[in-house]
PDB file of C-alpha atoms in Angstrom:
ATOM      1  CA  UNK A   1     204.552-125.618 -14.741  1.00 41.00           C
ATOM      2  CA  UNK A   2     201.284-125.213 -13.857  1.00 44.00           C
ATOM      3  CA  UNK A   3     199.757-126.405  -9.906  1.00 50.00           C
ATOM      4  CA  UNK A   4     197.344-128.853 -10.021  1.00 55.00           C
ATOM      5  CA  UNK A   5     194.609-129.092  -7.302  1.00 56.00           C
ATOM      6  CA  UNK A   6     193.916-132.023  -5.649  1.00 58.00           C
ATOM      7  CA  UNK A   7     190.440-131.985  -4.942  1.00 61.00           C
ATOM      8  CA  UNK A   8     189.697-131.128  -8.920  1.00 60.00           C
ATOM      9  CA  UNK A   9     191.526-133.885  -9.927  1.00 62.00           C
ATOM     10  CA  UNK A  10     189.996-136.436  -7.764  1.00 60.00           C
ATOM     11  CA  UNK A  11     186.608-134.972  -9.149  1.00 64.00           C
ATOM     12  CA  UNK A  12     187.946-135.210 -13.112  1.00 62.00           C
ATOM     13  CA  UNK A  13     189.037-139.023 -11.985  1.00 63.00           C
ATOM     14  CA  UNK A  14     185.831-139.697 -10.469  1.00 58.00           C
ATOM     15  CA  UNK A  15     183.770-138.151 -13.702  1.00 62.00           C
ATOM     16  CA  UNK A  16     185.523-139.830 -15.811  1.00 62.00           C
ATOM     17  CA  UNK A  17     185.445-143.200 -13.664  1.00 60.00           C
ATOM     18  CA  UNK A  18     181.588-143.426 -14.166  1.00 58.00           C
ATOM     19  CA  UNK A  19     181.285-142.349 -17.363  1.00 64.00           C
ATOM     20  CA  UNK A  20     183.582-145.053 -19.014  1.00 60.00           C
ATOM     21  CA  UNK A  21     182.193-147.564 -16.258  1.00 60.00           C
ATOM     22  CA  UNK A  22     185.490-148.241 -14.594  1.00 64.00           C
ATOM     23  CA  UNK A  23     186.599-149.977 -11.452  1.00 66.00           C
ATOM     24  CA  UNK A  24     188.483-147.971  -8.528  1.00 65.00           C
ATOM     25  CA  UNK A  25     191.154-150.307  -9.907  1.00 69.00           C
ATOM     26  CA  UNK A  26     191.380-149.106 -13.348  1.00 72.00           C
ATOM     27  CA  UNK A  27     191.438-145.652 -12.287  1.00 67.00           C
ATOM     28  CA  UNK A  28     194.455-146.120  -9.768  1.00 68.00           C
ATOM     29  CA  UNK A  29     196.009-148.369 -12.865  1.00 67.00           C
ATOM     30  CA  UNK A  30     195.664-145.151 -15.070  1.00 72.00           C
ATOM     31  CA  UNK A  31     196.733-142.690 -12.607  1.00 71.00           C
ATOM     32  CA  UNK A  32     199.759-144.445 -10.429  1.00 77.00           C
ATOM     33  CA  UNK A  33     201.985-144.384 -14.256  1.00 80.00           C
ATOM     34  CA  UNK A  34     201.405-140.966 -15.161  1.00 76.00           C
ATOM     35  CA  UNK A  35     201.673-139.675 -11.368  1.00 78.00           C
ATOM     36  CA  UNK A  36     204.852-141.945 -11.263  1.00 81.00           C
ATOM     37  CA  UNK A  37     206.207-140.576 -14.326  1.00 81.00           C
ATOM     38  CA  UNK A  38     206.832-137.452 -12.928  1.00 78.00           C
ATOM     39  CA  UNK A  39     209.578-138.806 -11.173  1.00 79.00           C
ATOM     40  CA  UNK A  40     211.437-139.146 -14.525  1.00 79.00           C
ATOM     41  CA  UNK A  41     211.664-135.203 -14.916  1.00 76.00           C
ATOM     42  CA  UNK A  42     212.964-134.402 -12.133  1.00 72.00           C
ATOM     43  CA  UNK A  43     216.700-133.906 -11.482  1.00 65.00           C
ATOM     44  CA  UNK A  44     217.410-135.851  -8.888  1.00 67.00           C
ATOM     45  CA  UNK A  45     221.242-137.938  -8.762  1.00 69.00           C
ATOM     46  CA  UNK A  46     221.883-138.287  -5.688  1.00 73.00           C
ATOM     47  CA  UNK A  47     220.203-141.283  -3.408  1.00 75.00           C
ATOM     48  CA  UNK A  48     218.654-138.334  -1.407  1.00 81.00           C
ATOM     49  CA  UNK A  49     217.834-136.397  -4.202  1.00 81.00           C
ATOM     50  CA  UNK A  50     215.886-139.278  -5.414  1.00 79.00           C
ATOM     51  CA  UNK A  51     214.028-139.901  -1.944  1.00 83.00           C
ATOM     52  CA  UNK A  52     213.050-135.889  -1.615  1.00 85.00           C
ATOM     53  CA  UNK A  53     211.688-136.562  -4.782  1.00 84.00           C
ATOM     54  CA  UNK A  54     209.691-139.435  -4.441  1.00 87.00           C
ATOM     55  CA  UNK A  55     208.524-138.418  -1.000  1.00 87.00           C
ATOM     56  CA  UNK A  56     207.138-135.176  -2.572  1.00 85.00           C
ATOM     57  CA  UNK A  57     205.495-137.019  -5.241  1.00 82.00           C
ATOM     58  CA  UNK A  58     203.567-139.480  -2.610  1.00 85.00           C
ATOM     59  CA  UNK A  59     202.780-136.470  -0.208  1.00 84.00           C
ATOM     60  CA  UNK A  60     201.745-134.337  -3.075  1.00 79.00           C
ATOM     61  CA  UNK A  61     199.571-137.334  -4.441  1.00 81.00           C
ATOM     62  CA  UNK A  62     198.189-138.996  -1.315  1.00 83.00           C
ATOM     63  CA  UNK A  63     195.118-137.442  -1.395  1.00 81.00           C
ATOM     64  CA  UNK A  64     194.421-138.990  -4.394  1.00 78.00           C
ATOM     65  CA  UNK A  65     195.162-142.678  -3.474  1.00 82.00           C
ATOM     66  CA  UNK A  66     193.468-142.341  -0.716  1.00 85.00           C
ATOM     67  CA  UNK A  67     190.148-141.561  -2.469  1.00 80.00           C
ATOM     68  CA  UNK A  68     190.773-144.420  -4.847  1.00 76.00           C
ATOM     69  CA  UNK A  69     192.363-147.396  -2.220  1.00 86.00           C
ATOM     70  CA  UNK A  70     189.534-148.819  -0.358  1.00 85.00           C
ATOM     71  CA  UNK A  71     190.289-152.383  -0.117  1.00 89.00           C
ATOM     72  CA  UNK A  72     193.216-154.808  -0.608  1.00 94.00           C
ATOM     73  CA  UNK A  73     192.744-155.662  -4.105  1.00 92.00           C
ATOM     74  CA  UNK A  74     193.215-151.539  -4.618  1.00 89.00           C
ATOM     75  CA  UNK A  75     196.095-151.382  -2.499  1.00 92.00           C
ATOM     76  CA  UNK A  76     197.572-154.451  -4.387  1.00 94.00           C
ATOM     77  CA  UNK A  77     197.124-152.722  -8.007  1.00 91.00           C
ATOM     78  CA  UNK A  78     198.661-149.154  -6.635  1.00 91.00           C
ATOM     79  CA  UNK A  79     201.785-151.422  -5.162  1.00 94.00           C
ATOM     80  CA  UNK A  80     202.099-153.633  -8.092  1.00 93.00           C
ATOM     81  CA  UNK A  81     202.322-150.383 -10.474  1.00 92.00           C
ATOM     82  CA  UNK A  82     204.990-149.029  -8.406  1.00 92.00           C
ATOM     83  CA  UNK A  83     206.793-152.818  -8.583  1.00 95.00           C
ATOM     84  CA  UNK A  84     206.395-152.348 -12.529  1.00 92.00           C
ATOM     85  CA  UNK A  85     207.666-148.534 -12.243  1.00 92.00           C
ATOM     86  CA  UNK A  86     210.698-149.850 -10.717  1.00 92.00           C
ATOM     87  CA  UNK A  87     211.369-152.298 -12.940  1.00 93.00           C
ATOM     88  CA  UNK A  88     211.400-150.510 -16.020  1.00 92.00           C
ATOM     89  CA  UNK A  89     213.339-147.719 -14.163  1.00 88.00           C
ATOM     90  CA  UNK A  90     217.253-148.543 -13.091  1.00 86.00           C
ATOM     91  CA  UNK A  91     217.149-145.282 -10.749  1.00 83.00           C
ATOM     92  CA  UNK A  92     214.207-146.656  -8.886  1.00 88.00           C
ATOM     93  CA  UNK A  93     215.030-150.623  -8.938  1.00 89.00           C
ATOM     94  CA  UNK A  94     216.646-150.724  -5.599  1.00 89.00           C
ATOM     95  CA  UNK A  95     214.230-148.153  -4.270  1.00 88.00           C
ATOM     96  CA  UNK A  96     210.848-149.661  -3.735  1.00 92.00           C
ATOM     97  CA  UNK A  97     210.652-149.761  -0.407  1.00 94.00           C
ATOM     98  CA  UNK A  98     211.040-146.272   0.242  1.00 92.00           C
ATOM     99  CA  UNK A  99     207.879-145.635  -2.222  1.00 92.00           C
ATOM    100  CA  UNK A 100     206.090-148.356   0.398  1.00 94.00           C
ATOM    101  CA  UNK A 101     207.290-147.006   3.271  1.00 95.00           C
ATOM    102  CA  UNK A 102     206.454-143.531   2.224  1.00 93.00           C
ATOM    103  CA  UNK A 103     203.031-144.451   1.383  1.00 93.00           C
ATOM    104  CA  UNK A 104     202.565-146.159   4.673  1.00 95.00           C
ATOM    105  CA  UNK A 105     203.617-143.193   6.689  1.00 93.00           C
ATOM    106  CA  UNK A 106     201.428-140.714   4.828  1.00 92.00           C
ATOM    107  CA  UNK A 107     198.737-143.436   5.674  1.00 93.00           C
ATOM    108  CA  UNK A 108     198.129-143.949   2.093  1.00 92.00           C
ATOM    109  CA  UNK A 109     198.620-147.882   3.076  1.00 94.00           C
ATOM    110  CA  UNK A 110     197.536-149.835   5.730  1.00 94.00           C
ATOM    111  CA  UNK A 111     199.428-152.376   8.117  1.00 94.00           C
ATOM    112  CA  UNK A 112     196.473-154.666   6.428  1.00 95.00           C
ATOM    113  CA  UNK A 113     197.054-153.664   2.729  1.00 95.00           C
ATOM    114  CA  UNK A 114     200.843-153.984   2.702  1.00 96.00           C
ATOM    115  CA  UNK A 115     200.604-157.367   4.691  1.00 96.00           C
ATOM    116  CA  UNK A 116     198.174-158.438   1.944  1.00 96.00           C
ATOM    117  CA  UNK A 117     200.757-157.484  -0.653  1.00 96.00           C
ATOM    118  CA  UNK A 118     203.290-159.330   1.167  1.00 96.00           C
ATOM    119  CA  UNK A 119     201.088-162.683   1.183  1.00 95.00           C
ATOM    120  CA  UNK A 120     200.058-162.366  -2.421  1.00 94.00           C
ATOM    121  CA  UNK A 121     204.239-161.706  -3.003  1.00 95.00           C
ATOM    122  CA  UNK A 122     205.867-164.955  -0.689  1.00 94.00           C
ATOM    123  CA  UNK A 123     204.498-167.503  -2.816  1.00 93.00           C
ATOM    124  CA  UNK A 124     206.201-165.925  -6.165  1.00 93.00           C
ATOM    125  CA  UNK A 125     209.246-167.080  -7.661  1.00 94.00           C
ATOM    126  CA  UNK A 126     209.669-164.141  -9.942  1.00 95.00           C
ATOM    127  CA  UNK A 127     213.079-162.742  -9.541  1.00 95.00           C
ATOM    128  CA  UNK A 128     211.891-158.990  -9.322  1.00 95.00           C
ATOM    129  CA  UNK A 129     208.940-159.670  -6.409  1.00 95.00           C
ATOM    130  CA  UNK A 130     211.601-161.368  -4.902  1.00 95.00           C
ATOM    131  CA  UNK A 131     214.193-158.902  -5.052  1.00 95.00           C
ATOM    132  CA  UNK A 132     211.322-156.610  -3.918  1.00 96.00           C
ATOM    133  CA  UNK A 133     210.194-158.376  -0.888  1.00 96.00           C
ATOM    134  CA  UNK A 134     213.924-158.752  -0.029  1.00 96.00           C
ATOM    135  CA  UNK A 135     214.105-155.180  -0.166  1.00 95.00           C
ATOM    136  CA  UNK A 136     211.103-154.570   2.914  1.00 96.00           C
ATOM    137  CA  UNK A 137     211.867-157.383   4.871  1.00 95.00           C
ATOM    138  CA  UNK A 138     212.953-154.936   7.740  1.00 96.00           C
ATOM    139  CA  UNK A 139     209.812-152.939   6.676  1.00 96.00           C
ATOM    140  CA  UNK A 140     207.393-155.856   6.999  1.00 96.00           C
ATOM    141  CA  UNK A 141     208.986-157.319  10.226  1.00 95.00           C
ATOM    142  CA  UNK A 142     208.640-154.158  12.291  1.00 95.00           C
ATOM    143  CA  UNK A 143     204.847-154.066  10.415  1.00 95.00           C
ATOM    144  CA  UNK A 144     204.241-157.566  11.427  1.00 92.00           C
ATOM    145  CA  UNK A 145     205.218-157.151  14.580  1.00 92.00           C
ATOM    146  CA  UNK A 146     203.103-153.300  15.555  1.00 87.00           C
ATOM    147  CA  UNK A 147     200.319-155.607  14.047  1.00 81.00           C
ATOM    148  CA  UNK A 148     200.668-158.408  16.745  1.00 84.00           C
ATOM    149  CA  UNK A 149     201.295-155.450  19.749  1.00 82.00           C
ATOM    150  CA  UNK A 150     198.580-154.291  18.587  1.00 74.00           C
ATOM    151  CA  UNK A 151     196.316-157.292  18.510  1.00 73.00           C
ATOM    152  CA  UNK A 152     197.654-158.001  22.187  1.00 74.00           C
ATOM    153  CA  UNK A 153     196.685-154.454  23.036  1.00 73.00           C
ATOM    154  CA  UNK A 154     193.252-154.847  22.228  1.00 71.00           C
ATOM    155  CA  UNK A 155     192.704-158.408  23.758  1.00 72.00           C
ATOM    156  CA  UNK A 156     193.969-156.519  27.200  1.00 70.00           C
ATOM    157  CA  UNK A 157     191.749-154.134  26.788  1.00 72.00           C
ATOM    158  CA  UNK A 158     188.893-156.620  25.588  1.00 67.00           C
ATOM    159  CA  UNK A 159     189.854-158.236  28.900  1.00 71.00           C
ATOM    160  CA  UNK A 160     189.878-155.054  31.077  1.00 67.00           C
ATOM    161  CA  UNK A 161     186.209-154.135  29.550  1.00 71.00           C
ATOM    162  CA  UNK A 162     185.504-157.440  30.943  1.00 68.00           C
ATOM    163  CA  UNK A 163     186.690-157.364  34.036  1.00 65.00           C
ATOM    164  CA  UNK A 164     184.741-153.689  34.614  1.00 66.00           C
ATOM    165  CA  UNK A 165     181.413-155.420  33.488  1.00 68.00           C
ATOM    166  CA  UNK A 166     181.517-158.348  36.025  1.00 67.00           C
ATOM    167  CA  UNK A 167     182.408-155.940  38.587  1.00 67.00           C
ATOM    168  CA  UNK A 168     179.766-153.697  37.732  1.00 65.00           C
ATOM    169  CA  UNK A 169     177.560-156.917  37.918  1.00 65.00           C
ATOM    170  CA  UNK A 170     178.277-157.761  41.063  1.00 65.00           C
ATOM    171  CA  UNK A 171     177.738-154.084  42.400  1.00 64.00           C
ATOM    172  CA  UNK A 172     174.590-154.285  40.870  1.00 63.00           C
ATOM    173  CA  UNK A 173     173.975-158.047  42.762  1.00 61.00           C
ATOM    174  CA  UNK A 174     174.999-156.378  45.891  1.00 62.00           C
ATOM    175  CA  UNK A 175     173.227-152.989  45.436  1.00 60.00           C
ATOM    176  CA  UNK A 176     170.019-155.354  44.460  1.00 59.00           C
ATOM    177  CA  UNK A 177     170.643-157.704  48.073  1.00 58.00           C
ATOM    178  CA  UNK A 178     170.003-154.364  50.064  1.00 56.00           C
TER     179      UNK A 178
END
């Protein structure tokens, strides 16, 4: 089997992108099923089989998304081809959330994108996006809740930069009294 490189690929995807007139969308629509084919020739029975597998794939491949995910919508159209993967393959139904949290830890996905996907998902009554939401509720949660440490972080520190600039200030006042 013959290595592909990355970087030629993303330039063959990109060529081919403007010359058809496509959206990033359409190109991650065309690329996510082949890339996620893959998986299907592999021999991989066992549970952790399957996840060396798939976690090789999304390494090998994160490059890629990464050139081609820029905004939610992007993010939303790589996710939903991996929900439609899934679905059509048994081996991989009760799987999904490794392929999302794989994707988030090789920062393919952001905290951002997947919460998006998770919005977009709640208010759906089909079986499978429930069955898939059910399966990264722990996922989400901790995501969820990094998110809100995170925003708290940043208003202490908004609040810290504060404080430093009135005190500064009133150096200055001082300083200016002299």
């Amino acid at each position: 089997k013959r290595q592909v490189h990355g970087d030629n690929i993303i330039i063959e995807v990109n060529s081919l992108k403007l010359a058809d007139d496509k959206t990033f969308i359409d190109c991650i629509n065309g690329f996510t099923e082949a890339i996620l084919e893959d998986l299907l020739h592999k021999q991989a029975n066992s549970s952790n089989e399957v996840l060396g597998a798939i976690s090789s794939l999304l390494t090998w491949w994160s490059k890629l998304f990464k050139k081609f995910i820029n905004t939610k919508e992007e993010a939303f159209s790589l996710i939903e081809q991996i929900e439609n993967f899934c679905k059509k393959h048994e081996k991989f139904y009760t799987g999904f959330h490794i392929f999302l949290q794989l994707l988030y830890k090789t920062e393919t996905l952001t905290d951002e994108q997947i919460l998006f996907w998770d919005e977009k998902r709640r208010s759906s009554t089909n079986p499978d996006h429930v069955h898939y939401l059910g399966l990264c509720s722990q996922f989400l949660t901790w995501i969820k809740e990094s998110a809100e440490e995170g925003d708290e972080e940043e208003e202490d520190e908004d609040e810290d930069e504060e404080d430093d600039e009135e005190e500064d200030d009133e150096e200055e006042g001082d300083n200016n009294e002299e």
